[in-house]
């Protein structure tokens, strides 16, 4: 796979081909990035938006552009066993990019959106990763954490695999040493203050919904 | 909880408060339903669309209507341990409604959309249930099944919990007695013909993406 001779500038955005950023938070992150890595057809959306991709990667069957029409590095990655988002993250790891914000990975097809959440979980230990959609900032969390929040902010916690024990304080509906199965049970919670604490034995998706 | 004195007419639609139907398939199902059960704010969207709810159910903090402004049965269900979609499904079960199509349960907030997929899985054994979004028809499947498809139709299979053994034939990327963990691994598959077969020891979400 094509790699880099010099490090890419931070902050690094990985733009997937789901719902394009329209909320001001992911738009701000996109507008203020120094490097934008696009998966396949996301490069067309980015150019239409008025920005240029630093890298375009994937099986390149969604983009209407050819290598010569697209600015930046063009990285064909035809592996059918991985999604374009996985290929882009693999490329980032090979190129020593360790802090990435994923945009454009929510919405549109439900199977892709759910698949992207699983990819967020799979790569969490390998790179510092968060996903910002038009509705929420999504992280995977495990262990003891104190997390900044806005009073009244809508928070959901969904187990990725069965979690033996989770304790949450500082939210409207606290939990103490509870078992949490993958389900809708801990959706629709709410931050009471400017931070809350989370202690979980297994990895969970933490959805911090935007406050405006 | 308020229940019915006479059975509701089929087909029964349960309209959730996510992305409202705009694709012709869920719109057709909505337009040709005999009973529409709305969760909370979905009743406002339905009335704006030009139809009337048969029942409105939920904690009723999202709807801008009051009981007297809304047509149909008004069922307050304030339980904070369940989502409005769960309350509506519980109400259907109490009222002996055994075949339900859920619309409006995809898109918008990612935590709600994922929670709704888990609810689809949880209620699958209790009622005959499918979800139709603007992108796909989504079922939960377990055991040996033959499923109708369109050649070229985009199909994804995502394990809800670890599946010990899954065999799939008739898709572009077949599987034989494989273990399938909850992941993005079996997304982006494709039907080869007018049916395919699926044999799975554990329950999976089957995403049959719309062909147009």
mmCIF file of C-alpha atoms in Angstrom:
data_model
loop_
_atom_site.group_PDB
_atom_site.id
_atom_site.type_symbol
_atom_site.label_atom_id
_atom_site.label_comp_id
_atom_site.label_asym_id
_atom_site.label_seq_id
_atom_site.Cartn_x
_atom_site.Cartn_y
_atom_site.Cartn_z
ATOM 1 C CA UNK A 1 0.000 0.000 0.000
ATOM 2 C CA UNK A 2 1.273 3.505 -0.838
ATOM 3 C CA UNK A 3 2.746 5.204 2.236
ATOM 4 C CA UNK A 4 4.178 8.576 3.134
ATOM 5 C CA UNK A 5 7.706 9.943 3.169
ATOM 6 C CA UNK A 6 6.898 12.746 5.675
ATOM 7 C CA UNK A 7 4.378 12.916 8.560
ATOM 8 C CA UNK A 8 0.965 14.433 7.846
ATOM 9 C CA UNK A 9 -0.017 17.594 9.711
ATOM 10 C CA UNK A 10 -2.449 17.436 12.641
ATOM 11 C CA UNK A 11 -5.358 17.530 13.231
ATOM 12 C CA UNK A 12 -6.240 14.581 11.011
ATOM 13 C CA UNK A 13 -9.811 14.012 9.813
ATOM 14 C CA UNK A 14 -10.964 10.749 8.294
ATOM 15 C CA UNK A 15 -14.043 11.506 6.193
ATOM 16 C CA UNK A 16 -16.286 8.499 5.486
ATOM 17 C CA UNK A 17 -18.976 8.306 2.822
ATOM 18 C CA UNK A 18 -22.040 8.483 5.115
ATOM 19 C CA UNK A 19 -23.998 11.587 6.102
ATOM 20 C CA UNK A 20 -21.815 14.620 5.277
ATOM 21 C CA UNK A 21 -21.209 17.098 8.149
ATOM 22 C CA UNK A 22 -23.924 19.768 8.378
ATOM 23 C CA UNK A 23 -23.947 20.359 12.159
ATOM 24 C CA UNK A 24 -21.605 23.191 13.186
ATOM 25 C CA UNK A 25 -19.378 20.944 15.351
ATOM 26 C CA UNK A 26 -18.270 18.401 12.683
ATOM 27 C CA UNK A 27 -18.190 21.266 10.131
ATOM 28 C CA UNK A 28 -15.811 23.231 12.399
ATOM 29 C CA UNK A 29 -13.566 20.160 12.746
ATOM 30 C CA UNK A 30 -13.564 19.643 8.970
ATOM 31 C CA UNK A 31 -12.906 23.317 8.210
ATOM 32 C CA UNK A 32 -10.028 23.472 10.712
ATOM 33 C CA UNK A 33 -8.298 20.204 9.841
ATOM 34 C CA UNK A 34 -4.779 20.090 8.364
ATOM 35 C CA UNK A 35 -5.156 16.634 6.807
ATOM 36 C CA UNK A 36 -8.310 15.071 5.333
ATOM 37 C CA UNK A 37 -8.265 11.371 4.451
ATOM 38 C CA UNK A 38 -11.347 10.440 2.412
ATOM 39 C CA UNK A 39 -12.793 6.994 1.846
ATOM 40 C CA UNK A 40 -13.702 6.566 -1.817
ATOM 41 C CA UNK A 41 -16.840 8.616 -2.712
ATOM 42 C CA UNK A 42 -16.352 10.919 0.286
ATOM 43 C CA UNK A 43 -13.688 12.675 -1.783
ATOM 44 C CA UNK A 44 -16.365 13.808 -4.300
ATOM 45 C CA UNK A 45 -18.501 15.221 -1.473
ATOM 46 C CA UNK A 46 -15.490 17.016 0.038
ATOM 47 C CA UNK A 47 -14.535 18.663 -3.269
ATOM 48 C CA UNK A 48 -18.176 19.706 -3.804
ATOM 49 C CA UNK A 49 -18.064 21.237 -0.306
ATOM 50 C CA UNK A 50 -15.016 23.300 -1.383
ATOM 51 C CA UNK A 51 -12.114 21.491 0.284
ATOM 52 C CA UNK A 52 -9.430 19.200 -1.081
ATOM 53 C CA UNK A 53 -8.586 15.672 0.099
ATOM 54 C CA UNK A 54 -5.032 15.003 1.279
ATOM 55 C CA UNK A 55 -5.555 11.287 0.600
ATOM 56 C CA UNK A 56 -8.293 9.253 -1.119
ATOM 57 C CA UNK A 57 -8.378 5.568 -0.200
ATOM 58 C CA UNK A 58 -10.636 2.568 -0.816
ATOM 59 C CA UNK A 59 -11.754 0.250 -3.561
ATOM 60 C CA UNK A 60 -12.551 3.423 -5.518
ATOM 61 C CA UNK A 61 -15.841 2.202 -6.983
ATOM 62 C CA UNK A 62 -17.931 5.010 -5.442
ATOM 63 C CA UNK A 63 -15.937 8.073 -6.506
ATOM 64 C CA UNK A 64 -16.749 9.547 -9.907
ATOM 65 C CA UNK A 65 -13.203 10.913 -10.087
ATOM 66 C CA UNK A 66 -10.081 9.289 -11.515
ATOM 67 C CA UNK A 67 -6.602 9.497 -9.985
ATOM 68 C CA UNK A 68 -5.652 12.409 -12.262
ATOM 69 C CA UNK A 69 -8.812 14.419 -11.477
ATOM 70 C CA UNK A 70 -8.471 14.158 -7.695
ATOM 71 C CA UNK A 71 -6.079 16.333 -5.694
ATOM 72 C CA UNK A 72 -3.874 14.593 -3.119
ATOM 73 C CA UNK A 73 -2.585 11.064 -2.764
ATOM 74 C CA UNK A 74 -4.634 8.332 -4.454
ATOM 75 C CA UNK A 75 -4.451 4.951 -2.670
ATOM 76 C CA UNK A 76 -6.295 2.038 -4.322
ATOM 77 C CA UNK A 77 -7.044 -0.669 -1.720
ATOM 78 C CA UNK A 78 -9.117 -3.428 -3.348
ATOM 79 C CA UNK A 79 -9.327 -5.859 -0.345
ATOM 80 C CA UNK A 80 -12.925 -7.194 -0.249
ATOM 81 C CA UNK A 81 -12.535 -8.458 3.320
ATOM 82 C CA UNK A 82 -12.405 -4.944 4.751
ATOM 83 C CA UNK A 83 -14.588 -1.863 4.424
ATOM 84 C CA UNK A 84 -13.091 1.361 3.096
ATOM 85 C CA UNK A 85 -13.130 2.802 6.626
ATOM 86 C CA UNK A 86 -11.013 -0.129 7.887
ATOM 87 C CA UNK A 87 -8.608 0.279 4.965
ATOM 88 C CA UNK A 88 -8.241 3.985 5.711
ATOM 89 C CA UNK A 89 -7.570 3.284 9.398
ATOM 90 C CA UNK A 90 -5.012 0.580 8.487
ATOM 91 C CA UNK A 91 -3.286 3.115 6.215
ATOM 92 C CA UNK A 92 -3.234 5.672 9.062
ATOM 93 C CA UNK A 93 -1.624 3.124 11.408
ATOM 94 C CA UNK A 94 1.035 2.201 8.805
ATOM 95 C CA UNK A 95 1.769 5.911 8.444
ATOM 96 C CA UNK A 96 2.058 6.511 12.213
ATOM 97 C CA UNK A 97 -1.025 8.690 12.469
ATOM 98 C CA UNK A 98 -2.216 8.046 15.998
ATOM 99 C CA UNK A 99 -4.964 10.607 16.616
ATOM 100 C CA UNK A 100 -7.921 10.638 14.232
ATOM 101 C CA UNK A 101 -11.404 12.154 14.201
ATOM 102 C CA UNK A 102 -13.854 10.284 11.983
ATOM 103 C CA UNK A 103 -16.540 12.374 10.291
ATOM 104 C CA UNK A 104 -19.247 11.314 7.834
ATOM 105 C CA UNK A 105 -19.662 7.866 9.413
ATOM 106 C CA UNK A 106 -23.244 8.173 10.659
ATOM 107 C CA UNK A 107 -26.590 8.165 8.910
ATOM 108 C CA UNK A 108 -27.717 6.977 5.460
ATOM 109 C CA UNK A 109 -27.581 3.137 5.355
ATOM 110 C CA UNK A 110 -28.213 1.576 8.782
ATOM 111 C CA UNK A 111 -25.908 -1.400 8.095
ATOM 112 C CA UNK A 112 -23.006 0.917 7.236
ATOM 113 C CA UNK A 113 -23.667 3.129 10.288
ATOM 114 C CA UNK A 114 -23.717 0.088 12.617
ATOM 115 C CA UNK A 115 -20.665 -1.403 10.886
ATOM 116 C CA UNK A 116 -18.823 1.902 11.395
ATOM 117 C CA UNK A 117 -19.620 1.827 15.139
ATOM 118 C CA UNK A 118 -18.083 -1.654 15.327
ATOM 119 C CA UNK A 119 -14.997 -0.404 13.456
ATOM 120 C CA UNK A 120 -14.697 2.443 15.995
ATOM 121 C CA UNK A 121 -14.641 -0.225 18.717
ATOM 122 C CA UNK A 122 -12.172 -2.505 16.907
ATOM 123 C CA UNK A 123 -9.565 0.202 16.296
ATOM 124 C CA UNK A 124 -9.970 1.992 19.629
ATOM 125 C CA UNK A 125 -6.900 0.378 21.224
ATOM 126 C CA UNK A 126 -4.681 0.962 18.197
ATOM 127 C CA UNK A 127 -5.277 4.672 17.533
ATOM 128 C CA UNK A 128 -6.791 7.543 19.496
ATOM 129 C CA UNK A 129 -10.178 7.702 17.868
ATOM 130 C CA UNK A 130 -13.473 9.525 18.093
ATOM 131 C CA UNK A 131 -16.420 9.852 15.763
ATOM 132 C CA UNK A 132 -18.329 13.100 15.370
ATOM 133 C CA UNK A 133 -21.633 12.906 13.514
ATOM 134 C CA UNK A 134 -24.347 15.500 12.956
ATOM 135 C CA UNK A 135 -25.943 14.338 16.214
ATOM 136 C CA UNK A 136 -23.266 13.197 18.627
ATOM 137 C CA UNK A 137 -19.635 12.692 19.555
ATOM 138 C CA UNK A 138 -19.146 8.927 19.911
ATOM 139 C CA UNK A 139 -16.286 7.240 21.761
ATOM 140 C CA UNK A 140 -15.593 3.766 23.027
ATOM 141 C CA UNK A 141 -14.740 3.785 26.715
ATOM 142 C CA UNK A 142 -13.456 1.160 29.125
ATOM 143 C CA UNK A 143 -12.118 1.466 32.706
ATOM 144 C CA UNK A 144 -12.509 4.415 35.076
ATOM 145 C CA UNK A 145 -13.173 7.741 33.333
ATOM 146 C CA UNK A 146 -14.257 11.279 34.206
ATOM 147 C CA UNK A 147 -15.985 12.838 31.226
ATOM 148 C CA UNK A 148 -16.809 16.503 30.538
ATOM 149 C CA UNK A 149 -20.452 17.208 29.799
ATOM 150 C CA UNK A 150 -23.015 19.985 29.587
ATOM 151 C CA UNK A 151 -25.850 20.023 32.152
ATOM 152 C CA UNK A 152 -28.886 18.545 30.407
ATOM 153 C CA UNK A 153 -26.801 16.920 27.645
ATOM 154 C CA UNK A 154 -28.399 13.732 26.292
ATOM 155 C CA UNK A 155 -26.056 10.793 26.923
ATOM 156 C CA UNK A 156 -26.437 7.154 25.924
ATOM 157 C CA UNK A 157 -24.268 4.206 26.893
ATOM 158 C CA UNK A 158 -24.607 1.021 24.844
ATOM 159 C CA UNK A 159 -22.611 -2.132 25.616
ATOM 160 C CA UNK A 160 -20.698 -3.491 22.626
ATOM 161 C CA UNK A 161 -20.402 -6.956 24.211
ATOM 162 C CA UNK A 162 -21.882 -7.999 27.591
ATOM 163 C CA UNK A 163 -20.347 -5.823 30.335
ATOM 164 C CA UNK A 164 -19.942 -7.543 33.725
ATOM 165 C CA UNK A 165 -19.991 -4.381 35.822
ATOM 166 C CA UNK A 166 -20.683 -0.732 35.096
ATOM 167 C CA UNK A 167 -20.990 2.183 37.519
ATOM 168 C CA UNK A 168 -22.110 5.615 36.346
ATOM 169 C CA UNK A 169 -22.595 8.706 38.518
ATOM 170 C CA UNK A 170 -23.438 12.280 37.621
ATOM 171 C CA UNK A 171 -26.185 11.288 35.184
ATOM 172 C CA UNK A 172 -29.945 11.517 35.756
ATOM 173 C CA UNK A 173 -30.231 7.705 35.903
ATOM 174 C CA UNK A 174 -27.133 6.414 37.736
ATOM 175 C CA UNK A 175 -25.959 2.787 37.728
ATOM 176 C CA UNK A 176 -24.009 0.981 40.466
ATOM 177 C CA UNK A 177 -22.068 -2.216 39.715
ATOM 178 C CA UNK A 178 -24.646 -3.342 37.211
ATOM 179 C CA UNK A 179 -24.408 -5.864 34.426
ATOM 180 C CA UNK A 180 -25.093 -4.249 31.050
ATOM 181 C CA UNK A 181 -25.995 -6.308 28.013
ATOM 182 C CA UNK A 182 -26.001 -4.916 24.464
ATOM 183 C CA UNK A 183 -29.506 -3.378 24.459
ATOM 184 C CA UNK A 184 -31.351 -0.072 24.486
ATOM 185 C CA UNK A 185 -31.414 -0.038 28.310
ATOM 186 C CA UNK A 186 -28.946 2.814 28.987
ATOM 187 C CA UNK A 187 -30.014 5.065 26.129
ATOM 188 C CA UNK A 188 -31.797 8.363 26.889
ATOM 189 C CA UNK A 189 -29.759 9.321 29.967
ATOM 190 C CA UNK A 190 -28.872 12.934 30.792
ATOM 191 C CA UNK A 191 -25.871 14.771 32.288
ATOM 192 C CA UNK A 192 -26.613 16.631 35.516
ATOM 193 C CA UNK A 193 -23.477 18.769 35.598
ATOM 194 C CA UNK A 194 -20.215 19.664 33.844
ATOM 195 C CA UNK A 195 -18.774 16.190 34.288
ATOM 196 C CA UNK A 196 -19.804 12.641 35.077
ATOM 197 C CA UNK A 197 -17.940 9.468 35.924
ATOM 198 C CA UNK A 198 -18.009 6.099 34.260
ATOM 199 C CA UNK A 199 -16.347 2.894 35.458
ATOM 200 C CA UNK A 200 -16.888 -0.064 33.173
ATOM 201 C CA UNK A 201 -15.255 -3.493 33.061
ATOM 202 C CA UNK A 202 -16.044 -3.880 29.341
ATOM 203 C CA UNK A 203 -16.007 -1.491 26.411
ATOM 204 C CA UNK A 204 -19.135 0.600 25.748
ATOM 205 C CA UNK A 205 -20.158 3.069 23.073
ATOM 206 C CA UNK A 206 -20.601 6.465 24.713
ATOM 207 C CA UNK A 207 -22.907 8.753 22.727
ATOM 208 C CA UNK A 208 -22.558 12.412 23.813
ATOM 209 C CA UNK A 209 -25.358 14.064 21.863
ATOM 210 C CA UNK A 210 -24.750 17.643 20.741
ATOM 211 C CA UNK A 211 -26.465 20.246 22.900
ATOM 212 C CA UNK A 212 -27.501 22.541 20.039
ATOM 213 C CA UNK B 1 -52.402 0.944 30.652
ATOM 214 C CA UNK B 2 -55.391 1.788 28.397
ATOM 215 C CA UNK B 3 -56.368 -1.181 26.235
ATOM 216 C CA UNK B 4 -58.851 -1.899 23.473
ATOM 217 C CA UNK B 5 -62.365 -3.309 23.484
ATOM 218 C CA UNK B 6 -62.204 -4.466 19.829
ATOM 219 C CA UNK B 7 -59.286 -5.696 17.656
ATOM 220 C CA UNK B 8 -57.470 -3.156 15.490
ATOM 221 C CA UNK B 9 -57.564 -3.605 11.729
ATOM 222 C CA UNK B 10 -54.526 -4.984 9.871
ATOM 223 C CA UNK B 11 -51.997 -4.083 8.574
ATOM 224 C CA UNK B 12 -50.620 -2.394 11.686
ATOM 225 C CA UNK B 13 -47.855 0.207 11.447
ATOM 226 C CA UNK B 14 -45.861 1.348 14.453
ATOM 227 C CA UNK B 15 -44.424 4.773 13.603
ATOM 228 C CA UNK B 16 -41.402 5.803 15.702
ATOM 229 C CA UNK B 17 -40.010 9.319 16.024
ATOM 230 C CA UNK B 18 -36.829 8.869 13.942
ATOM 231 C CA UNK B 19 -36.396 9.615 10.236
ATOM 232 C CA UNK B 20 -39.892 9.927 8.713
ATOM 233 C CA UNK B 21 -40.608 7.723 5.649
ATOM 234 C CA UNK B 22 -39.595 9.390 2.373
ATOM 235 C CA UNK B 23 -38.592 6.300 0.344
ATOM 236 C CA UNK B 24 -41.502 4.898 -1.695
ATOM 237 C CA UNK B 25 -41.521 1.523 0.105
ATOM 238 C CA UNK B 26 -42.103 2.714 3.714
ATOM 239 C CA UNK B 27 -44.388 5.466 2.330
ATOM 240 C CA UNK B 28 -46.489 2.833 0.550
ATOM 241 C CA UNK B 29 -46.742 0.807 3.771
ATOM 242 C CA UNK B 30 -47.768 3.910 5.710
ATOM 243 C CA UNK B 31 -50.304 5.048 3.117
ATOM 244 C CA UNK B 32 -51.882 1.575 2.952
ATOM 245 C CA UNK B 33 -52.020 0.796 6.656
ATOM 246 C CA UNK B 34 -55.309 0.352 8.528
ATOM 247 C CA UNK B 35 -53.885 1.126 11.972
ATOM 248 C CA UNK B 36 -51.069 3.546 12.845
ATOM 249 C CA UNK B 37 -49.640 3.492 16.360
ATOM 250 C CA UNK B 38 -47.369 6.497 16.950
ATOM 251 C CA UNK B 39 -44.720 6.931 19.618
ATOM 252 C CA UNK B 40 -45.016 10.390 21.138
ATOM 253 C CA UNK B 41 -43.739 13.102 18.700
ATOM 254 C CA UNK B 42 -44.239 10.800 15.694
ATOM 255 C CA UNK B 43 -47.935 11.672 15.917
ATOM 256 C CA UNK B 44 -47.138 15.324 15.069
ATOM 257 C CA UNK B 45 -45.135 14.228 12.011
ATOM 258 C CA UNK B 46 -47.932 11.895 10.884
ATOM 259 C CA UNK B 47 -50.602 14.613 11.127
ATOM 260 C CA UNK B 48 -48.317 17.023 9.237
ATOM 261 C CA UNK B 49 -47.974 14.316 6.553
ATOM 262 C CA UNK B 50 -51.787 14.215 6.256
ATOM 263 C CA UNK B 51 -52.720 11.024 8.105
ATOM 264 C CA UNK B 52 -54.265 10.436 11.515
ATOM 265 C CA UNK B 53 -52.868 8.277 14.325
ATOM 266 C CA UNK B 54 -55.032 5.432 15.615
ATOM 267 C CA UNK B 55 -53.088 5.472 18.883
ATOM 268 C CA UNK B 56 -50.460 7.814 20.383
ATOM 269 C CA UNK B 57 -48.334 6.277 23.135
ATOM 270 C CA UNK B 58 -45.268 7.257 25.180
ATOM 271 C CA UNK B 59 -44.163 9.615 27.889
ATOM 272 C CA UNK B 60 -45.688 12.357 25.689
ATOM 273 C CA UNK B 61 -42.929 14.914 26.223
ATOM 274 C CA UNK B 62 -42.044 15.183 22.513
ATOM 275 C CA UNK B 63 -45.483 15.794 20.992
ATOM 276 C CA UNK B 64 -46.676 19.395 20.814
ATOM 277 C CA UNK B 65 -50.270 18.156 20.918
ATOM 278 C CA UNK B 66 -52.507 17.556 23.904
ATOM 279 C CA UNK B 67 -54.907 14.632 24.313
ATOM 280 C CA UNK B 68 -57.841 16.727 23.033
ATOM 281 C CA UNK B 69 -55.964 17.997 19.946
ATOM 282 C CA UNK B 70 -54.852 14.548 18.783
ATOM 283 C CA UNK B 71 -57.168 12.156 16.918
ATOM 284 C CA UNK B 72 -57.251 8.547 18.121
ATOM 285 C CA UNK B 73 -56.512 6.870 21.419
ATOM 286 C CA UNK B 74 -54.106 8.716 23.748
ATOM 287 C CA UNK B 75 -52.048 6.387 25.963
ATOM 288 C CA UNK B 76 -49.711 8.045 28.490
ATOM 289 C CA UNK B 77 -46.944 5.608 29.506
ATOM 290 C CA UNK B 78 -44.503 7.388 31.841
ATOM 291 C CA UNK B 79 -42.157 4.407 32.630
ATOM 292 C CA UNK B 80 -38.552 5.755 32.517
ATOM 293 C CA UNK B 81 -37.077 2.251 32.275
ATOM 294 C CA UNK B 82 -38.386 1.729 28.758
ATOM 295 C CA UNK B 83 -38.190 3.697 25.530
ATOM 296 C CA UNK B 84 -41.388 4.807 23.808
ATOM 297 C CA UNK B 85 -40.874 2.116 21.161
ATOM 298 C CA UNK B 86 -40.766 -0.586 23.851
ATOM 299 C CA UNK B 87 -43.904 0.843 25.491
ATOM 300 C CA UNK B 88 -45.719 0.826 22.158
ATOM 301 C CA UNK B 89 -44.697 -2.797 21.507
ATOM 302 C CA UNK B 90 -45.783 -3.801 25.042
ATOM 303 C CA UNK B 91 -49.141 -2.137 24.361
ATOM 304 C CA UNK B 92 -49.468 -4.056 21.068
ATOM 305 C CA UNK B 93 -48.769 -7.362 22.836
ATOM 306 C CA UNK B 94 -51.351 -6.615 25.556
ATOM 307 C CA UNK B 95 -53.858 -5.866 22.799
ATOM 308 C CA UNK B 96 -53.105 -9.084 20.886
ATOM 309 C CA UNK B 97 -51.568 -7.375 17.872
ATOM 310 C CA UNK B 98 -49.107 -9.956 16.611
ATOM 311 C CA UNK B 99 -47.901 -8.620 13.255
ATOM 312 C CA UNK B 100 -46.296 -5.187 13.176
ATOM 313 C CA UNK B 101 -44.199 -3.174 10.741
ATOM 314 C CA UNK B 102 -42.063 -0.517 12.403
ATOM 315 C CA UNK B 103 -41.426 2.649 10.388
ATOM 316 C CA UNK B 104 -39.542 5.808 11.377
ATOM 317 C CA UNK B 105 -37.044 3.926 13.541
ATOM 318 C CA UNK B 106 -33.858 4.649 11.583
ATOM 319 C CA UNK B 107 -31.709 7.719 11.172
ATOM 320 C CA UNK B 108 -31.399 10.929 13.171
ATOM 321 C CA UNK B 109 -29.717 10.153 16.536
ATOM 322 C CA UNK B 110 -27.304 7.207 16.274
ATOM 323 C CA UNK B 111 -27.984 6.066 19.868
ATOM 324 C CA UNK B 112 -31.733 5.904 19.202
ATOM 325 C CA UNK B 113 -31.238 4.087 15.878
ATOM 326 C CA UNK B 114 -28.962 1.476 17.517
ATOM 327 C CA UNK B 115 -31.312 1.173 20.507
ATOM 328 C CA UNK B 116 -34.209 0.560 18.101
ATOM 329 C CA UNK B 117 -32.276 -2.260 16.396
ATOM 330 C CA UNK B 118 -31.800 -3.895 19.806
ATOM 331 C CA UNK B 119 -35.530 -3.504 20.515
ATOM 332 C CA UNK B 120 -36.289 -5.200 17.178
ATOM 333 C CA UNK B 121 -34.147 -8.113 18.383
ATOM 334 C CA UNK B 122 -35.674 -8.230 21.885
ATOM 335 C CA UNK B 123 -39.299 -8.368 20.688
ATOM 336 C CA UNK B 124 -38.702 -10.640 17.692
ATOM 337 C CA UNK B 125 -39.896 -13.799 19.479
ATOM 338 C CA UNK B 126 -42.979 -12.155 20.938
ATOM 339 C CA UNK B 127 -44.492 -10.516 17.838
ATOM 340 C CA UNK B 128 -43.978 -10.879 14.097
ATOM 341 C CA UNK B 129 -41.861 -7.842 13.479
ATOM 342 C CA UNK B 130 -39.974 -6.064 10.724
ATOM 343 C CA UNK B 131 -38.515 -2.616 10.390
ATOM 344 C CA UNK B 132 -38.635 -0.669 7.136
ATOM 345 C CA UNK B 133 -36.470 2.457 6.938
ATOM 346 C CA UNK B 134 -35.676 4.765 4.037
ATOM 347 C CA UNK B 135 -32.751 2.500 3.189
ATOM 348 C CA UNK B 136 -33.576 -1.085 4.103
ATOM 349 C CA UNK B 137 -35.978 -3.708 5.382
ATOM 350 C CA UNK B 138 -34.463 -5.036 8.600
ATOM 351 C CA UNK B 139 -35.365 -8.342 10.272
ATOM 352 C CA UNK B 140 -33.837 -10.501 12.944
ATOM 353 C CA UNK B 141 -33.303 -14.046 11.736
ATOM 354 C CA UNK B 142 -32.295 -17.289 13.443
ATOM 355 C CA UNK B 143 -32.322 -20.902 12.179
ATOM 356 C CA UNK B 144 -32.620 -22.106 8.600
ATOM 357 C CA UNK B 145 -34.257 -19.608 6.233
ATOM 358 C CA UNK B 146 -34.764 -19.075 2.520
ATOM 359 C CA UNK B 147 -35.101 -15.369 1.801
ATOM 360 C CA UNK B 148 -36.410 -13.611 -1.310
ATOM 361 C CA UNK B 149 -34.033 -11.090 -2.852
ATOM 362 C CA UNK B 150 -33.348 -9.116 -5.998
ATOM 363 C CA UNK B 151 -30.207 -9.934 -8.018
ATOM 364 C CA UNK B 152 -27.618 -7.300 -7.068
ATOM 365 C CA UNK B 153 -29.465 -6.300 -3.884
ATOM 366 C CA UNK B 154 -27.087 -5.051 -1.159
ATOM 367 C CA UNK B 155 -27.369 -7.333 1.879
ATOM 368 C CA UNK B 156 -25.671 -7.069 5.261
ATOM 369 C CA UNK B 157 -25.707 -9.564 8.110
ATOM 370 C CA UNK B 158 -24.601 -8.328 11.531
ATOM 371 C CA UNK B 159 -24.464 -10.606 14.580
ATOM 372 C CA UNK B 160 -26.364 -9.265 17.576
ATOM 373 C CA UNK B 161 -24.431 -11.494 19.991
ATOM 374 C CA UNK B 162 -21.599 -13.907 19.027
ATOM 375 C CA UNK B 163 -22.959 -16.509 16.599
ATOM 376 C CA UNK B 164 -21.334 -19.958 16.839
ATOM 377 C CA UNK B 165 -22.100 -21.055 13.289
ATOM 378 C CA UNK B 166 -23.519 -19.331 10.230
ATOM 379 C CA UNK B 167 -23.847 -20.633 6.678
ATOM 380 C CA UNK B 168 -24.965 -18.353 3.851
ATOM 381 C CA UNK B 169 -25.317 -19.305 0.179
ATOM 382 C CA UNK B 170 -26.639 -17.383 -2.799
ATOM 383 C CA UNK B 171 -24.744 -14.203 -1.887
ATOM 384 C CA UNK B 172 -21.610 -12.849 -3.572
ATOM 385 C CA UNK B 173 -19.511 -13.644 -0.485
ATOM 386 C CA UNK B 174 -20.800 -16.965 0.927
ATOM 387 C CA UNK B 175 -20.041 -18.303 4.418
ATOM 388 C CA UNK B 176 -19.833 -21.957 5.509
ATOM 389 C CA UNK B 177 -20.138 -22.919 9.178
ATOM 390 C CA UNK B 178 -18.344 -19.795 10.275
ATOM 391 C CA UNK B 179 -18.274 -18.065 13.632
ATOM 392 C CA UNK B 180 -19.615 -14.520 13.358
ATOM 393 C CA UNK B 181 -18.917 -11.937 16.044
ATOM 394 C CA UNK B 182 -20.767 -8.603 16.263
ATOM 395 C CA UNK B 183 -18.650 -6.594 13.793
ATOM 396 C CA UNK B 184 -18.702 -5.038 10.342
ATOM 397 C CA UNK B 185 -17.397 -8.264 8.760
ATOM 398 C CA UNK B 186 -20.535 -9.400 6.897
ATOM 399 C CA UNK B 187 -21.695 -5.970 5.752
ATOM 400 C CA UNK B 188 -21.570 -5.086 2.032
ATOM 401 C CA UNK B 189 -22.650 -8.473 0.684
ATOM 402 C CA UNK B 190 -24.826 -8.831 -2.439
ATOM 403 C CA UNK B 191 -27.637 -11.139 -3.587
ATOM 404 C CA UNK B 192 -26.851 -13.156 -6.719
ATOM 405 C CA UNK B 193 -30.381 -14.265 -7.526
ATOM 406 C CA UNK B 194 -34.052 -14.142 -6.485
ATOM 407 C CA UNK B 195 -33.434 -15.942 -3.209
ATOM 408 C CA UNK B 196 -30.628 -16.872 -0.861
ATOM 409 C CA UNK B 197 -30.335 -19.170 2.124
ATOM 410 C CA UNK B 198 -29.225 -18.428 5.647
ATOM 411 C CA UNK B 199 -28.653 -20.927 8.459
ATOM 412 C CA UNK B 200 -27.564 -19.351 11.719
ATOM 413 C CA UNK B 201 -27.288 -20.754 15.226
ATOM 414 C CA UNK B 202 -27.719 -17.301 16.791
ATOM 415 C CA UNK B 203 -29.849 -14.298 15.933
ATOM 416 C CA UNK B 204 -28.533 -11.801 13.366
ATOM 417 C CA UNK B 205 -29.778 -8.511 12.003
ATOM 418 C CA UNK B 206 -30.492 -8.969 8.294
ATOM 419 C CA UNK B 207 -30.370 -5.687 6.357
ATOM 420 C CA UNK B 208 -32.036 -6.010 2.936
ATOM 421 C CA UNK B 209 -31.205 -2.660 1.348
ATOM 422 C CA UNK B 210 -33.781 -1.222 -1.045
ATOM 423 C CA UNK B 211 -32.893 -1.692 -4.701
ATOM 424 C CA UNK B 212 -34.086 1.752 -5.838
#
